[in-house]
Each structure stands twice: as C-alpha cells, then as structure tokens.
Amino acid sequence: MKLISKLTLFVTLSKLAVVLLFVFALPYLVGGIARDYTDSYLRQQKEKVLEVVAKNGVNTYLQGEDSYGSYTMLKEEYISLEPVETSFNIDTIYTGERIIEDDTLSYRVLEHAFLARDKKYLMEVGKTTATIDQYNRPLQKIATYVLLGLILFTLIIDLFYTRFLLRPLEKIIRTKISNRKFPFNENSVPIKTTTTDFSFLDTSLINLMQQIHEAFEKEREFTANASHELMTPIGILQNKIENLMGEPELSEMVQERLIGMQRTLNRLKRIVHSLLLISRIENDQYSKNESTSLYELFCDIQEEINHRLNEKEITMHVDISKAVVLKGINRDLIFQLMYNLINNAIRYNKQNGSIRISNKMMVNGSCAITISDTGIGIPKEDISTIFNRFKKANKSEEAGGYGLGLSIVKSIADYHSITIELTSEVNEGTEFIINFPCDLIQ
C-alpha cells in the first residue's frame, strides 16, 4: 500500500474513532452539562429567596403559617420552607422523589438550612428531572451535527494537506525510481521542496544514480577496450599455433597438445566476441528501424539449427502466426536472442526430446512468444541469476556453457524493452515467455 493511502486511511479511521467515542460519551457529557446548569439555576433561586428573606423577613413567605410550599402549574419546579431542629448547616444538592398532589415525581433538589428570627429553617428548591432530560436529545443532536461538520471539514483539510505534503515524495518516486531505466543516462532534475527530509532523499538518489551511471560506464568501457585488445594477441597466438601445426617433424603428442590449445583459443575467442556484442548493445551501437515477419524469422532459425536437432533427435514444433510482424527492431539482434534460447533448449534437452514454440496475441496488443522444452531443467536457486554473465545454465560438465548466451539474450531484450519470464522444473523442462510490447507489433 502506498504511503499516501496509508496516511489517508489512518486520518479517516482516526476521525471515525473520534466520532464514535464522542457519540458514546455524548449522553454522559450532555447529562453532566444539564445537571451542572440545573444546579447553578437552583443556587440562583436559593440566593433570590435568601435575599427576599434578608430584606423583608421570612414572614414574606410564611404569612403567619409554620411552613411554606409552592410549585408551578405543571409541577416542574417547587419551593418549600419549614422550621427544623438541627445544629449543623445543610447545603446540598441531590436527586430525589417528592409527592405533590398525590403525584410522585423525581426532582433535582437543593436543600439549604438558614437562620431567620432566631429560628432555623430548611429551604428546598426543586426542578423535575424530566425538564432536565427534555433538552438532552436536542443538545445531543446539535452537538453531533456540529461534531460531524467539524470532523468532515478537518478531514478534508487533512487529506489535502497530506497530499500537498507528500507531493514532492510522489515526484521523487515518479522521476527518480518508477520511470528511470538503468544505467540512468538522463540527467536528474532536483525536486523543489521545503521539506528537508525529501530534499535529502532526492539529493541522495541523484548522487547514487550518478555513481551507478559512472561505474557502469567505466565497466562498459573496460569491457569494450579489454575485449578489443584481447583480439590481437588471440589472433597472433592462433596464427602461431596454425604455423606450428604445419611443421612436418612434430610428434603426435605435440600435435594433440596444439589442437587442445587451439580449442581453448577458440573458446576464448567466442567469449571475447560475446563480450564485444554485449558492449555494443549497451552502447546503443545498433539501429532499431527494421521490420520482420515473426514466422520468417523462426523459419530462418530452424533452417540454421536443423543439424543440431538431428544430432540429438529432437522434435521442434513451431506454431507461429504468419500475420505477426515486428517493427522498430534490429533483426540480427532479435535473431540472436531467439537463436540463443532455442540453442539452449537443444543443448540442455534430453535425447529424443521436444521443443515447442508458439505465439499469443494479448488484449493490449502485445505479443507473447513461448519456447518450452523437455530438458533437464534449471534448479530453483539458479533461476534468479540465470541471466548473469558467466553464470552457467547448468552445472553438468556434459552440458557445458560459458554463461554469456543468456546474458546476451537479456541485453538484447533490455535494448528493445522486451520482458522475459522463466519457469523451470528439474528433469521436467524449461519454458521461456518473451513478451514483445505493443509498440513493437505492426
């Protein structure tokens, strides 16, 4: 999952968690606020009563009676005064039940004891809990709507800010990683950003790519120069050995040793030629402006490699459409790519084995060519490095190989933006799938 997706998911889930927590806690919060407001209201009523008593005397309420009681028409509030025999002060608020006109109602009650005319009185001021609770639901709805609005507003801001903040990272990934091809020949343009971490990452990637490019150029230059320079002494040695072999007085043992030396020089010559081919491919020294019929290409390969098929009595089935035409390629290089794969399929095949070659057109216009054999297969631990230079295709001495055939295949494929997939089972066979992109199909 991308970083922007993770951050978006985190921000959304965190906001949702806040909403759920608030929704669950809201009844308690609103209930607490309503109780606090009611308690404050009851204290205000108490202060008003005490002010009247202090100014006009308690008889204002008692009117000559021993006690006083009054309530509103709907019994939502009441007040009472009655004398008490107590030596301690009372000033408390609690929730309790009161009977008024045969109705038992629940009230939030304030009790306060005070002294008037040298006599102690107990004042009760009450407000029904029903009137308190009737405001809870509207308050909860208002609070919920306000919260949802704020959450939505902050969520949008967070998402926009997160995307704005991570935009330089997306540019770095797009320009420095996703769309860059080895060996990074294009010049990298630094990304403008005020975030120090992103700037450091961008600079580090640019420096790393530059170092890789320089190291690759040096390696490529060394390979080309070394291969070129090796051809001269190889040619000289080959001529001297041929001249020595023409001497009539040489013994049979010396002749055999000279033949062995000639064979070794031929192998070395093939390795140097392969290295030169890889170097020229990597240096873009081949044009890619040719077109060829895929069917005709495989016919030419089959004609050239027929003798090798007969040697091991291998049957090759070719099922290639005559309508598929490759464009924007170098025909000789594509020929070499297919030839090397088929040559390997023969070399590592079993006696009386078979090779199957077919093509399949994809929905997106690309073309996939499958080359499968019934050979000895490739161990799983070798598949990941099979295209590396000087990596033998098989460890058996009989099979041989110098590890450059598949390296040439990989270089040609990369040069044409062709991808190669490989599956193999030991003693079962190997299958190569060569995917030609749609822009190479006419």
Short mmCIF file of C-alpha atoms in Angstrom, two decimals:
data_model
loop_
_atom_site.label_atom_id
_atom_site.label_comp_id
_atom_site.label_asym_id
_atom_site.label_seq_id
_atom_site.Cartn_x
_atom_site.Cartn_y
_atom_site.Cartn_z
CA MET A 1 0.00 0.00 0.00
CA LYS A 2 1.28 3.47 -0.87
CA LEU A 3 2.25 5.91 1.86
CA ILE A 4 -0.44 8.40 0.80
CA SER A 5 -3.05 5.61 1.03
CA LYS A 6 -1.84 4.58 4.49
CA LEU A 7 -1.93 8.16 5.74
CA THR A 8 -5.37 8.72 4.22
CA LEU A 9 -6.65 5.53 5.84
CA PHE A 10 -5.12 6.50 9.20
CA VAL A 11 -6.58 10.02 9.13
CA THR A 12 -10.02 8.70 8.16
CA LEU A 13 -10.04 5.94 10.78
CA SER A 14 -8.76 8.28 13.50
CA LYS A 15 -11.54 10.77 12.73
CA LEU A 16 -14.08 7.94 12.73
CA ALA A 17 -12.76 6.75 16.09
CA VAL A 18 -13.18 10.27 17.49
CA VAL A 19 -16.77 10.39 16.20
CA LEU A 20 -17.65 7.01 17.71
CA LEU A 21 -16.03 7.90 21.02
CA PHE A 22 -17.89 11.20 21.09
CA VAL A 23 -21.22 9.56 20.18
CA PHE A 24 -20.85 7.05 23.01
CA ALA A 25 -19.73 9.70 25.50
CA LEU A 26 -22.21 12.37 24.36
CA PRO A 27 -25.20 11.30 26.56
CA TYR A 28 -22.99 11.41 29.65
CA LEU A 29 -21.45 14.73 28.63
CA VAL A 30 -24.80 16.35 27.86
CA GLY A 31 -26.34 14.86 31.03
CA GLY A 32 -23.49 16.26 33.10
CA ILE A 33 -23.80 19.68 31.47
CA ALA A 34 -27.58 19.69 32.05
CA ARG A 35 -27.14 18.76 35.71
CA ASP A 36 -24.49 21.44 36.19
CA TYR A 37 -26.77 24.01 34.57
CA THR A 38 -29.72 22.89 36.76
CA ASP A 39 -27.57 23.02 39.91
CA SER A 40 -26.48 26.53 39.00
CA TYR A 41 -30.10 27.51 38.39
CA LEU A 42 -31.16 26.08 41.79
CA ARG A 43 -28.40 28.02 43.54
CA GLN A 44 -29.58 31.22 41.85
CA GLN A 45 -33.11 30.53 43.09
CA LYS A 46 -31.75 29.92 46.60
CA GLU A 47 -29.89 33.25 46.56
CA LYS A 48 -33.06 35.06 45.47
CA VAL A 49 -35.03 33.53 48.35
CA LEU A 50 -32.31 34.43 50.84
CA GLU A 51 -32.23 38.00 49.52
CA VAL A 52 -36.03 38.32 49.99
CA VAL A 53 -35.80 36.86 53.50
CA ALA A 54 -32.91 39.17 54.40
CA LYS A 55 -34.78 42.20 53.09
CA ASN A 56 -38.41 41.54 54.03
CA GLY A 57 -38.18 38.74 56.56
CA VAL A 58 -39.18 35.09 56.39
CA ASN A 59 -42.82 36.01 57.06
CA THR A 60 -43.00 37.18 53.44
CA TYR A 61 -43.24 33.50 52.59
CA LEU A 62 -44.76 32.03 55.75
CA GLN A 63 -47.65 34.53 56.04
CA GLY A 64 -48.17 33.53 59.66
CA GLU A 65 -48.00 29.80 58.93
CA ASP A 66 -45.39 27.40 60.27
CA SER A 67 -44.25 26.30 56.79
CA TYR A 68 -44.43 27.36 53.19
CA GLY A 69 -44.76 25.43 49.95
CA SER A 70 -45.33 26.48 46.35
CA TYR A 71 -44.96 24.89 42.91
CA THR A 72 -45.58 25.83 39.31
CA MET A 73 -48.72 24.87 37.43
CA LEU A 74 -47.09 21.86 35.73
CA LYS A 75 -45.20 20.94 38.90
CA GLU A 76 -41.90 21.46 37.08
CA GLU A 77 -40.46 23.50 39.97
CA TYR A 78 -41.28 23.86 43.65
CA ILE A 79 -40.02 25.70 46.74
CA SER A 80 -40.66 24.95 50.39
CA LEU A 81 -39.72 26.42 53.78
CA GLU A 82 -40.17 24.69 57.11
CA PRO A 83 -38.62 25.01 60.56
CA VAL A 84 -36.05 22.36 61.56
CA GLU A 85 -34.40 21.30 64.75
CA THR A 86 -30.78 20.78 63.69
CA SER A 87 -27.46 22.03 65.00
CA PHE A 88 -25.48 21.71 61.76
CA ASN A 89 -25.62 23.56 58.46
CA ILE A 90 -27.21 21.90 55.46
CA ASP A 91 -26.29 22.93 51.91
CA THR A 92 -26.55 20.09 49.41
CA ILE A 93 -27.98 19.12 46.02
CA TYR A 94 -29.23 15.65 45.16
CA THR A 95 -31.81 13.83 43.08
CA GLY A 96 -34.84 12.53 44.96
CA GLU A 97 -38.58 11.90 44.79
CA ARG A 98 -41.30 14.20 46.09
CA ILE A 99 -45.07 13.70 46.39
CA ILE A 100 -47.04 16.68 45.14
CA GLU A 101 -50.84 16.39 44.97
CA ASP A 102 -50.64 12.60 45.04
CA ASP A 103 -48.07 12.57 42.19
CA THR A 104 -44.68 11.08 42.88
CA LEU A 105 -42.13 13.00 40.81
CA SER A 106 -38.36 12.90 40.56
CA TYR A 107 -36.67 16.21 41.29
CA ARG A 108 -33.21 17.69 41.37
CA VAL A 109 -33.38 19.13 44.92
CA LEU A 110 -31.30 21.82 46.61
CA GLU A 111 -31.52 21.82 50.45
CA HIS A 112 -30.23 24.73 52.47
CA ALA A 113 -30.63 25.49 56.18
CA PHE A 114 -30.60 29.13 57.27
CA LEU A 115 -31.33 31.18 60.37
CA ALA A 116 -34.21 33.69 60.49
CA ARG A 117 -35.78 35.36 63.61
CA ASP A 118 -33.54 33.19 65.81
CA LYS A 119 -35.12 30.14 64.30
CA LYS A 120 -33.63 27.66 61.81
CA TYR A 121 -35.48 26.92 58.60
CA LEU A 122 -34.84 24.36 55.86
CA MET A 123 -35.28 25.59 52.32
CA GLU A 124 -35.87 23.18 49.44
CA VAL A 125 -35.77 24.29 45.79
CA GLY A 126 -36.52 21.57 43.25
CA LYS A 127 -36.70 21.12 39.49
CA THR A 128 -38.07 17.96 37.85
CA THR A 129 -35.54 15.70 36.15
CA ALA A 130 -37.98 15.36 33.25
CA THR A 131 -37.48 19.02 32.35
CA ILE A 132 -33.74 18.50 32.58
CA ASP A 133 -33.79 15.44 30.30
CA GLN A 134 -36.06 17.01 27.70
CA TYR A 135 -33.16 19.16 26.48
CA ASN A 136 -30.69 16.27 26.27
CA ARG A 137 -31.77 14.90 22.90
CA PRO A 138 -31.81 18.26 21.10
CA LEU A 139 -28.45 19.09 22.64
CA GLN A 140 -27.07 15.70 21.58
CA LYS A 141 -28.32 16.19 18.02
CA ILE A 142 -26.87 19.68 17.78
CA ALA A 143 -23.55 18.51 19.27
CA THR A 144 -23.45 15.51 16.89
CA TYR A 145 -24.15 17.65 13.82
CA VAL A 146 -21.55 20.20 14.87
CA LEU A 147 -19.00 17.44 15.50
CA LEU A 148 -19.69 15.71 12.17
CA GLY A 149 -19.33 19.03 10.37
CA LEU A 150 -16.05 19.78 12.11
CA ILE A 151 -14.76 16.24 11.50
CA LEU A 152 -15.65 16.43 7.80
CA PHE A 153 -14.09 19.87 7.49
CA THR A 154 -10.87 18.84 9.26
CA LEU A 155 -10.76 15.55 7.33
CA ILE A 156 -10.86 17.38 4.00
CA ILE A 157 -8.18 19.79 5.20
CA ASP A 158 -6.02 16.91 6.49
CA LEU A 159 -6.32 14.97 3.23
CA PHE A 160 -5.48 18.00 1.10
CA TYR A 161 -2.57 18.92 3.34
CA THR A 162 -1.29 15.32 3.39
CA ARG A 163 -1.37 15.14 -0.39
CA PHE A 164 0.28 18.54 -0.64
CA LEU A 165 2.94 17.50 1.86
CA LEU A 166 3.68 14.19 0.09
CA ARG A 167 3.60 15.60 -3.45
CA PRO A 168 7.41 16.01 -3.56
CA LEU A 169 7.82 12.38 -2.49
CA GLU A 170 5.48 11.28 -5.29
CA LYS A 171 7.55 13.30 -7.78
CA ILE A 172 10.76 11.75 -6.44
CA ILE A 173 9.32 8.24 -6.85
CA ARG A 174 7.93 9.02 -10.31
CA THR A 175 11.02 10.76 -11.71
CA LYS A 176 13.85 9.04 -9.84
CA ILE A 177 12.59 5.47 -9.39
CA SER A 178 9.49 4.45 -11.37
CA ASN A 179 10.31 5.88 -14.78
CA ARG A 180 14.10 5.55 -14.74
CA LYS A 181 15.90 2.87 -16.68
CA PHE A 182 19.34 1.53 -15.97
CA PRO A 183 22.04 2.81 -16.49
CA PHE A 184 20.38 6.21 -15.76
CA ASN A 185 21.67 8.15 -18.76
CA GLU A 186 19.20 11.02 -18.32
CA ASN A 187 20.14 14.00 -16.18
CA SER A 188 18.17 14.15 -12.95
CA VAL A 189 16.49 17.45 -12.06
CA PRO A 190 16.25 18.17 -8.31
CA ILE A 191 12.72 18.33 -6.92
CA LYS A 192 11.70 21.65 -5.39
CA THR A 193 10.53 21.09 -1.81
CA THR A 194 10.71 22.83 1.54
CA THR A 195 10.78 19.50 3.41
CA THR A 196 14.36 18.79 4.45
CA ASP A 197 13.88 15.00 4.53
CA PHE A 198 12.53 14.88 0.97
CA SER A 199 15.30 17.18 -0.24
CA PHE A 200 17.92 14.94 1.36
CA LEU A 201 16.31 11.82 -0.15
CA ASP A 202 16.18 13.44 -3.60
CA THR A 203 19.82 14.55 -3.44
CA SER A 204 20.93 11.13 -2.22
CA LEU A 205 19.10 9.37 -5.08
CA ILE A 206 20.60 11.75 -7.65
CA ASN A 207 24.11 11.15 -6.28
CA LEU A 208 23.54 7.39 -6.11
CA MET A 209 22.27 7.25 -9.71
CA GLN A 210 25.20 9.33 -10.87
CA GLN A 211 27.65 6.99 -9.12
CA ILE A 212 25.91 3.94 -10.63
CA HIS A 213 25.99 5.53 -14.08
CA GLU A 214 29.68 6.40 -13.78
CA ALA A 215 30.55 2.92 -12.50
CA PHE A 216 28.55 1.30 -15.30
CA GLU A 217 30.21 3.49 -17.92
CA LYS A 218 33.64 2.54 -16.60
CA GLU A 219 32.71 -1.14 -16.62
CA ARG A 220 31.29 -0.88 -20.13
CA GLU A 221 34.35 0.99 -21.36
CA PHE A 222 36.66 -1.54 -19.73
CA THR A 223 34.74 -4.49 -21.25
CA ALA A 224 34.85 -2.94 -24.72
CA ASN A 225 38.53 -1.99 -24.52
CA ALA A 226 39.61 -5.25 -22.92
CA SER A 227 37.67 -7.33 -25.45
CA HIS A 228 39.05 -5.27 -28.31
CA GLU A 229 42.61 -5.51 -27.08
CA LEU A 230 42.34 -9.26 -26.45
CA MET A 231 41.52 -9.97 -30.09
CA THR A 232 45.05 -9.03 -31.22
CA PRO A 233 47.03 -11.46 -29.00
CA ILE A 234 44.41 -14.16 -29.60
CA GLY A 235 44.83 -13.75 -33.34
CA ILE A 236 48.62 -13.83 -33.03
CA LEU A 237 48.54 -16.98 -30.89
CA GLN A 238 46.10 -18.64 -33.28
CA ASN A 239 48.38 -17.92 -36.28
CA LYS A 240 51.45 -19.23 -34.45
CA ILE A 241 49.67 -22.42 -33.43
CA GLU A 242 48.45 -22.96 -37.02
CA ASN A 243 52.00 -22.44 -38.29
CA LEU A 244 53.40 -24.89 -35.73
CA MET A 245 50.77 -27.47 -36.65
CA GLY A 246 52.00 -27.25 -40.26
CA GLU A 247 55.52 -28.37 -39.29
CA PRO A 248 56.07 -31.97 -40.54
CA GLU A 249 58.55 -33.02 -37.85
CA LEU A 250 56.11 -32.51 -34.92
CA SER A 251 55.33 -35.60 -32.89
CA GLU A 252 51.77 -36.89 -32.43
CA MET A 253 51.79 -35.85 -28.75
CA VAL A 254 52.75 -32.24 -29.63
CA GLN A 255 50.06 -32.20 -32.33
CA GLU A 256 47.42 -33.22 -29.75
CA ARG A 257 48.55 -30.52 -27.34
CA LEU A 258 48.47 -27.88 -30.09
CA ILE A 259 44.94 -28.98 -31.02
CA GLY A 260 43.92 -28.58 -27.34
CA MET A 261 45.45 -25.11 -27.28
CA GLN A 262 43.60 -24.23 -30.49
CA ARG A 263 40.34 -25.40 -28.94
CA THR A 264 40.96 -23.26 -25.84
CA LEU A 265 41.75 -20.22 -28.02
CA ASN A 266 38.53 -20.74 -29.99
CA ARG A 267 36.54 -20.76 -26.74
CA LEU A 268 38.31 -17.61 -25.59
CA LYS A 269 37.60 -16.00 -28.97
CA ARG A 270 33.89 -16.78 -28.66
CA ILE A 271 33.83 -15.27 -25.16
CA VAL A 272 35.52 -12.08 -26.39
CA HIS A 273 33.12 -11.83 -29.34
CA SER A 274 30.18 -12.22 -26.92
CA LEU A 275 31.57 -9.52 -24.61
CA LEU A 276 32.04 -7.20 -27.57
CA LEU A 277 28.45 -7.87 -28.68
CA ILE A 278 27.10 -7.09 -25.20
CA SER A 279 29.22 -3.94 -25.02
CA ARG A 280 27.98 -2.70 -28.40
CA ILE A 281 24.36 -3.39 -27.44
CA GLU A 282 24.76 -1.49 -24.17
CA ASN A 283 26.43 1.38 -26.04
CA ASP A 284 23.43 1.70 -28.41
CA GLN A 285 25.56 0.91 -31.46
CA TYR A 286 22.75 -0.97 -33.23
CA SER A 287 19.89 0.67 -35.11
CA LYS A 288 16.28 -0.26 -34.38
CA ASN A 289 14.46 0.66 -37.57
CA GLU A 290 13.84 -2.72 -39.19
CA SER A 291 10.73 -4.85 -39.60
CA THR A 292 10.47 -8.61 -39.96
CA SER A 293 7.88 -11.35 -40.08
CA LEU A 294 7.98 -13.42 -36.91
CA TYR A 295 7.19 -16.57 -38.88
CA GLU A 296 10.03 -16.00 -41.37
CA LEU A 297 12.42 -15.27 -38.50
CA PHE A 298 11.77 -18.66 -36.91
CA CYS A 299 11.97 -20.40 -40.30
CA ASP A 300 15.49 -18.98 -40.77
CA ILE A 301 16.47 -20.04 -37.24
CA GLN A 302 15.09 -23.56 -37.80
CA GLU A 303 16.98 -23.89 -41.06
CA GLU A 304 20.25 -22.85 -39.44
CA ILE A 305 19.85 -25.04 -36.35
CA ASN A 306 18.39 -28.14 -38.02
CA HIS A 307 21.62 -30.11 -37.86
CA ARG A 308 21.75 -29.77 -34.09
CA LEU A 309 18.17 -31.01 -33.80
CA ASN A 310 19.07 -34.08 -35.86
CA GLU A 311 22.14 -34.79 -33.74
CA LYS A 312 20.02 -35.28 -30.60
CA GLU A 313 16.92 -36.48 -32.49
CA ILE A 314 14.86 -33.62 -31.02
CA THR A 315 11.47 -32.71 -32.50
CA MET A 316 10.69 -28.99 -32.77
CA HIS A 317 7.07 -27.86 -33.23
CA VAL A 318 6.71 -24.28 -34.46
CA ASP A 319 3.25 -22.69 -34.27
CA ILE A 320 3.86 -19.03 -35.16
CA SER A 321 1.26 -16.83 -36.84
CA LYS A 322 2.24 -15.54 -40.27
CA ALA A 323 0.36 -12.30 -39.58
CA VAL A 324 2.62 -11.10 -36.75
CA VAL A 325 5.18 -8.54 -37.90
CA LEU A 326 7.76 -6.95 -35.63
CA LYS A 327 8.71 -3.31 -36.20
CA GLY A 328 11.23 -0.87 -34.76
CA ILE A 329 13.73 -3.66 -34.06
CA ASN A 330 17.19 -4.82 -35.08
CA ARG A 331 16.54 -8.08 -36.92
CA ASP A 332 20.01 -9.54 -36.36
CA LEU A 333 19.75 -8.96 -32.61
CA ILE A 334 16.25 -10.47 -32.36
CA PHE A 335 17.51 -13.39 -34.44
CA GLN A 336 20.41 -13.81 -31.97
CA LEU A 337 18.02 -13.63 -28.99
CA MET A 338 15.73 -16.38 -30.33
CA TYR A 339 18.66 -18.43 -31.62
CA ASN A 340 20.36 -18.46 -28.21
CA LEU A 341 17.15 -19.54 -26.43
CA ILE A 342 16.47 -22.33 -28.94
CA ASN A 343 20.13 -23.36 -28.89
CA ASN A 344 19.94 -23.68 -25.10
CA ALA A 345 16.69 -25.66 -25.43
CA ILE A 346 18.60 -28.10 -27.65
CA ARG A 347 21.81 -28.18 -25.58
CA TYR A 348 20.06 -28.93 -22.30
CA ASN A 349 17.39 -31.18 -23.77
CA LYS A 350 17.20 -34.93 -23.46
CA GLN A 351 17.81 -37.36 -26.29
CA ASN A 352 14.62 -37.72 -28.37
CA GLY A 353 13.16 -34.72 -26.54
CA SER A 354 10.94 -32.00 -27.98
CA ILE A 355 10.75 -28.20 -28.25
CA ARG A 356 7.54 -26.24 -28.71
CA ILE A 357 7.39 -22.65 -29.98
CA SER A 358 4.14 -20.68 -30.17
CA ASN A 359 2.86 -17.12 -30.01
CA LYS A 360 -0.20 -15.49 -28.43
CA MET A 361 -1.64 -12.03 -29.06
CA MET A 362 -2.71 -10.20 -25.91
CA VAL A 363 -5.72 -7.93 -25.42
CA ASN A 364 -3.49 -4.85 -25.10
CA GLY A 365 -1.87 -5.53 -28.50
CA SER A 366 1.34 -7.08 -27.18
CA CYS A 367 2.64 -10.47 -28.31
CA ALA A 368 3.98 -13.31 -26.14
CA ILE A 369 6.25 -15.99 -27.62
CA THR A 370 6.65 -19.21 -25.65
CA ILE A 371 9.67 -21.50 -26.05
CA SER A 372 9.37 -24.68 -23.96
CA ASP A 373 11.49 -27.82 -23.90
CA THR A 374 11.55 -31.24 -22.23
CA GLY A 375 15.11 -30.82 -20.98
CA ILE A 376 16.93 -31.26 -17.70
CA GLY A 377 15.52 -28.01 -16.27
CA ILE A 378 17.09 -25.38 -14.06
CA PRO A 379 17.34 -25.61 -10.25
CA LYS A 380 15.17 -23.05 -8.48
CA GLU A 381 18.16 -21.50 -6.71
CA ASP A 382 19.75 -20.70 -10.11
CA ILE A 383 16.72 -19.13 -11.80
CA SER A 384 17.21 -15.67 -10.24
CA THR A 385 20.82 -15.45 -11.54
CA ILE A 386 20.47 -17.33 -14.83
CA PHE A 387 20.87 -14.15 -16.92
CA ASN A 388 24.03 -13.04 -15.09
CA ARG A 389 27.29 -13.06 -17.03
CA PHE A 390 29.44 -16.17 -16.71
CA LYS A 391 26.66 -17.98 -14.88
CA LYS A 392 26.42 -21.48 -16.28
CA ALA A 393 22.99 -22.57 -17.41
CA ASN A 394 23.61 -25.98 -15.88
CA LYS A 395 26.27 -27.41 -13.60
CA SER A 396 26.82 -30.61 -15.52
CA GLU A 397 30.11 -30.92 -17.36
CA GLU A 398 28.42 -32.59 -20.30
CA ALA A 399 26.13 -29.63 -20.85
CA GLY A 400 28.98 -27.12 -20.87
CA GLY A 401 28.24 -23.44 -21.42
CA TYR A 402 30.13 -20.24 -20.68
CA GLY A 403 27.38 -18.15 -19.14
CA LEU A 404 27.18 -15.47 -21.86
CA GLY A 405 24.39 -16.82 -24.10
CA LEU A 406 21.58 -15.82 -21.75
CA SER A 407 23.41 -12.63 -20.79
CA ILE A 408 23.33 -11.65 -24.48
CA VAL A 409 19.62 -12.54 -24.54
CA LYS A 410 18.99 -10.24 -21.56
CA SER A 411 20.98 -7.36 -23.10
CA ILE A 412 19.07 -7.62 -26.41
CA ALA A 413 15.74 -7.85 -24.57
CA ASP A 414 16.51 -4.77 -22.45
CA TYR A 415 17.67 -2.91 -25.56
CA HIS A 416 14.25 -3.49 -27.18
CA SER A 417 12.20 -3.10 -23.93
CA ILE A 418 11.26 -6.80 -24.13
CA THR A 419 10.48 -8.70 -20.93
CA ILE A 420 11.33 -12.37 -20.40
CA GLU A 421 9.62 -14.72 -17.96
CA LEU A 422 11.13 -18.04 -16.96
CA THR A 423 9.66 -21.14 -15.32
CA SER A 424 11.52 -24.41 -14.93
CA GLU A 425 11.37 -27.76 -13.15
CA VAL A 426 14.36 -30.04 -12.75
CA ASN A 427 14.07 -33.10 -15.06
CA GLU A 428 10.77 -31.70 -16.37
CA GLY A 429 11.83 -28.88 -18.71
CA THR A 430 12.09 -25.12 -19.08
CA GLU A 431 9.74 -22.51 -20.51
CA PHE A 432 10.70 -19.01 -21.63
CA ILE A 433 7.99 -16.45 -22.38
CA ILE A 434 9.23 -13.48 -24.43
CA ASN A 435 6.82 -10.52 -24.22
CA PHE A 436 7.01 -8.01 -27.06
CA PRO A 437 5.31 -4.69 -26.17
CA CYS A 438 2.53 -3.43 -28.40
CA ASP A 439 4.70 -0.66 -29.89
CA LEU A 440 6.92 -3.36 -31.47
CA ILE A 441 3.96 -5.10 -33.13
CA GLN A 442 2.86 -3.90 -36.56
#
